[in-house]
XYZ file of C-alpha atoms in Angstrom:
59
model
C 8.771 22.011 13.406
C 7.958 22.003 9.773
C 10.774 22.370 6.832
C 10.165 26.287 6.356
C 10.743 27.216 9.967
C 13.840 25.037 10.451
C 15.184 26.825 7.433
C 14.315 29.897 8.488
C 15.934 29.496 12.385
C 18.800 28.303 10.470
C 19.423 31.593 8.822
C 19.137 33.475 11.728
C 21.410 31.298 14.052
C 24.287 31.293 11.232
C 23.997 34.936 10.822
C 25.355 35.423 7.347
C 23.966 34.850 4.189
C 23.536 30.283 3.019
C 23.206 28.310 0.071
C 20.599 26.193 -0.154
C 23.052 23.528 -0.132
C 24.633 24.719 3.321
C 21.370 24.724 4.767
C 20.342 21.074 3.897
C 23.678 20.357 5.141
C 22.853 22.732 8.876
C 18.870 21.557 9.438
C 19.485 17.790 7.664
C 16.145 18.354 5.424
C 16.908 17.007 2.106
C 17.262 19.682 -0.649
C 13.875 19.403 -2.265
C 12.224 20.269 1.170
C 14.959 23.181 1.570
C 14.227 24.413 -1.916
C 10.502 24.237 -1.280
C 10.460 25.800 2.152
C 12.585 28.461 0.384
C 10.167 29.079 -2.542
C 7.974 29.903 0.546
C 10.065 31.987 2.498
C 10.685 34.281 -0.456
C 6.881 34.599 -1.489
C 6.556 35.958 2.010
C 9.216 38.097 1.711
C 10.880 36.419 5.149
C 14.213 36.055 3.409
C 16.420 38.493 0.969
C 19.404 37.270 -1.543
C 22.358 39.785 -0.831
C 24.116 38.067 -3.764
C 23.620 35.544 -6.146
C 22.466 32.349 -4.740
C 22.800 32.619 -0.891
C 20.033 33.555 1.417
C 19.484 35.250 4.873
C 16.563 36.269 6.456
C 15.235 39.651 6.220
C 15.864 42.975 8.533
């Protein structure tokens, strides 16, 4: 499984919006490949920030 989909079935598993910190911590990818897979996930519109700095995936 590559670095964006373990992100992204983190998000959904935890259910409530993550830090990019807590999910390095979760999938143990380092933070580069969490902020990269990220970078991805948001040009694709896969995941939405409901506040500043956290993460969860889209409806």
């Amino acid at each position: 499984m590559d670095a964006k989909s373990t992100v992204f079935e983190v998000l959904k598993k935890e259910g409530e919006p993550m830090s990019a910190g807590q999910i390095a911590e979760k999938s143990g990818l380092d933070r580069k490949e969490v902020d990269k897979a990220m970078k991805q996930l948001k040009s694709e519109e896969a995941i939405v920030s409901p506040k500043r700095c956290y993460w969860s995936p889209k409806e």
